[in-house]
Amino acid sequence: GLYSQYLNQLFESTHLTLGLRYDRFSGIGAQLSPRLGLVQTLSEHHNLKLLYGESFRAPTESELNLVNNTDILGNPDLKPETVQSWELIWVAQWTKTALSLGYFENHFKDAIAKISTGVSTSTGDPVKYENTSQDPIKGFEFELSHELNEQWLLRTTLTHINEKPEESFREASQLASFMVNYQQGRWNANLISYFHSRRKMATGGINNERLNLHSYWQLIGKLNYQLTPGWQAFIQAKNIS
């Protein structure tokens, strides 16, 4: 892989970033992936970002050559999948508060997905990795952080996917997080909660038979103490609830 990047200030309040990446995988193929970032300063506290990028993913060894499996079959003829991503982000920042709101779209080409073989066996309907057309993913992202004082920091994020491919039924459409952080001398403590909305899971190896999974919150806590400039100790608890 090779990567090159070019930065330029087009105008006093306009910044441009261009990138180009070359990937080559033995026996699979090569891909050129361009990237672009345009940042426009609107005022002292407000910026607008327009981002475009292309990504390249070669099929994994299991997607290519998985055999002797009753549920999933590999496909040695798979082509790499690519995705084109657009993002438009408004960013606002003050002394103690930062806020961003963005809209994103991901468009796929030769997406690698599990497709039913249509052959029923005693263990179900096996699926096979195939290159297929896939609907785009579209949604919004929101992030807010606020420093109450020198000790307390609050941060929250929210992602809402309002359009996604049918193949992505395993993924949640709403994601959120909330963090409270406390810093005093050598002590630091935080609580972080994550939210995932309802999803579905394929059962019996058949994508058409799906089980609804409930939404859930996960809570993580961490207490950290700086013993010396080079040593620290911490205790962490995951999935507290």
Tab-separated table of N, CA and C in Angstrom, residues 20 39 44 91 128 137 163 189 237:
chain	number	residue	atom	x	y	z
A	20	LEU	N	-4.654	10.262	-1.682
A	20	LEU	CA	-4.763	9.175	-2.651
A	20	LEU	C	-4.038	7.967	-2.077
A	39	VAL	N	-12.761	22.324	4.365
A	39	VAL	CA	-13.190	22.938	5.621
A	39	VAL	C	-13.369	24.435	5.406
A	44	GLU	N	-15.888	32.777	14.114
A	44	GLU	CA	-14.907	32.427	15.138
A	44	GLU	C	-15.194	31.074	15.774
A	91	VAL	N	-19.547	22.085	12.777
A	91	VAL	CA	-18.809	22.014	14.028
A	91	VAL	C	-18.823	23.381	14.697
A	128	LYS	N	-23.789	-18.555	1.185
A	128	LYS	CA	-22.504	-18.470	0.514
A	128	LYS	C	-22.125	-17.005	0.338
A	137	ILE	N	-26.163	3.253	3.010
A	137	ILE	CA	-26.430	3.568	4.414
A	137	ILE	C	-26.436	5.081	4.548
A	163	GLU	N	-31.599	4.987	6.905
A	163	GLU	CA	-31.710	4.118	5.734
A	163	GLU	C	-30.516	3.172	5.731
A	189	ALA	N	-11.892	9.456	37.481
A	189	ALA	CA	-12.973	8.470	37.500
A	189	ALA	C	-13.979	8.814	36.404
A	237	ALA	N	-14.754	-1.803	35.796
A	237	ALA	CA	-15.873	-2.743	35.814
A	237	ALA	C	-16.697	-2.545	34.539
